Amino acid sequence: MTSICPNCGSAEVLLRHQGRKVCSSAGIAAGSAGGAAGAWSGAQTGALLTAWTGPVGITVGSLAGAVFGALAGGAAGGMTGARIGSELDERVLDNRECHACGHTFRVEAIPPKSSL
Ligand SMILES: [Zn+2]
């Protein structure tokens, strides 16, 4: 899809993806925080599952559970954030930047064809 800068008429227009970048980072942070909270229950589960192997097993199980909880939370949060950010880019933010003059503007996403 090509866009023309409404300010100077140049065709050298770039996609910005500003919302996606910001929301993706925020999502990873929020997801990791949520994952860290979930990591505690993951650690407990890991410790329970490996309790029969003794103190070493409990430690390894707890660590694995905690790490997995944080990673899973961060990944899920990042994906959710990127999706929200893409929506923001398309619908709310100035999502195009002119390479020639630096002007930023918004291009509406083409709406899906009506089924009527
Ligand atoms: Zn321009």
Coordinates of N, CA and C and ligand atoms in Angstrom, one line a residue, residues 5 7-10 98 100-101 103, ligand 1:
C5 N 2.4 11.8 0.8 CA 2.4 12.8 1.9 C 1.5 14.0 1.5
N7 N 1.5 16.8 2.8 CA 2.2 18.0 3.0 C 3.1 18.4 1.8
C8 N 3.9 17.5 1.3 CA 4.8 17.8 0.2 C 4.6 17.0 -1.0
G9 N 3.7 16.0 -0.9 CA 3.4 15.2 -2.1 C 4.4 14.0 -2.4
S10 N 5.4 13.9 -1.5 CA 6.3 12.8 -1.7 C 5.7 11.4 -1.5
C98 N 6.4 11.0 6.6 CA 7.0 11.3 5.3 C 8.5 11.3 5.5
A100 N 10.6 12.6 3.3 CA 11.1 13.8 2.7 C 11.0 15.0 3.6
C101 N 9.8 15.2 4.3 CA 9.7 16.4 5.0 C 9.4 16.1 6.5
H103 N 6.7 15.1 7.9 CA 5.3 15.2 8.3 C 4.7 13.9 8.7
Ligands
ZN1 ZN 6.2 15.2 3.1

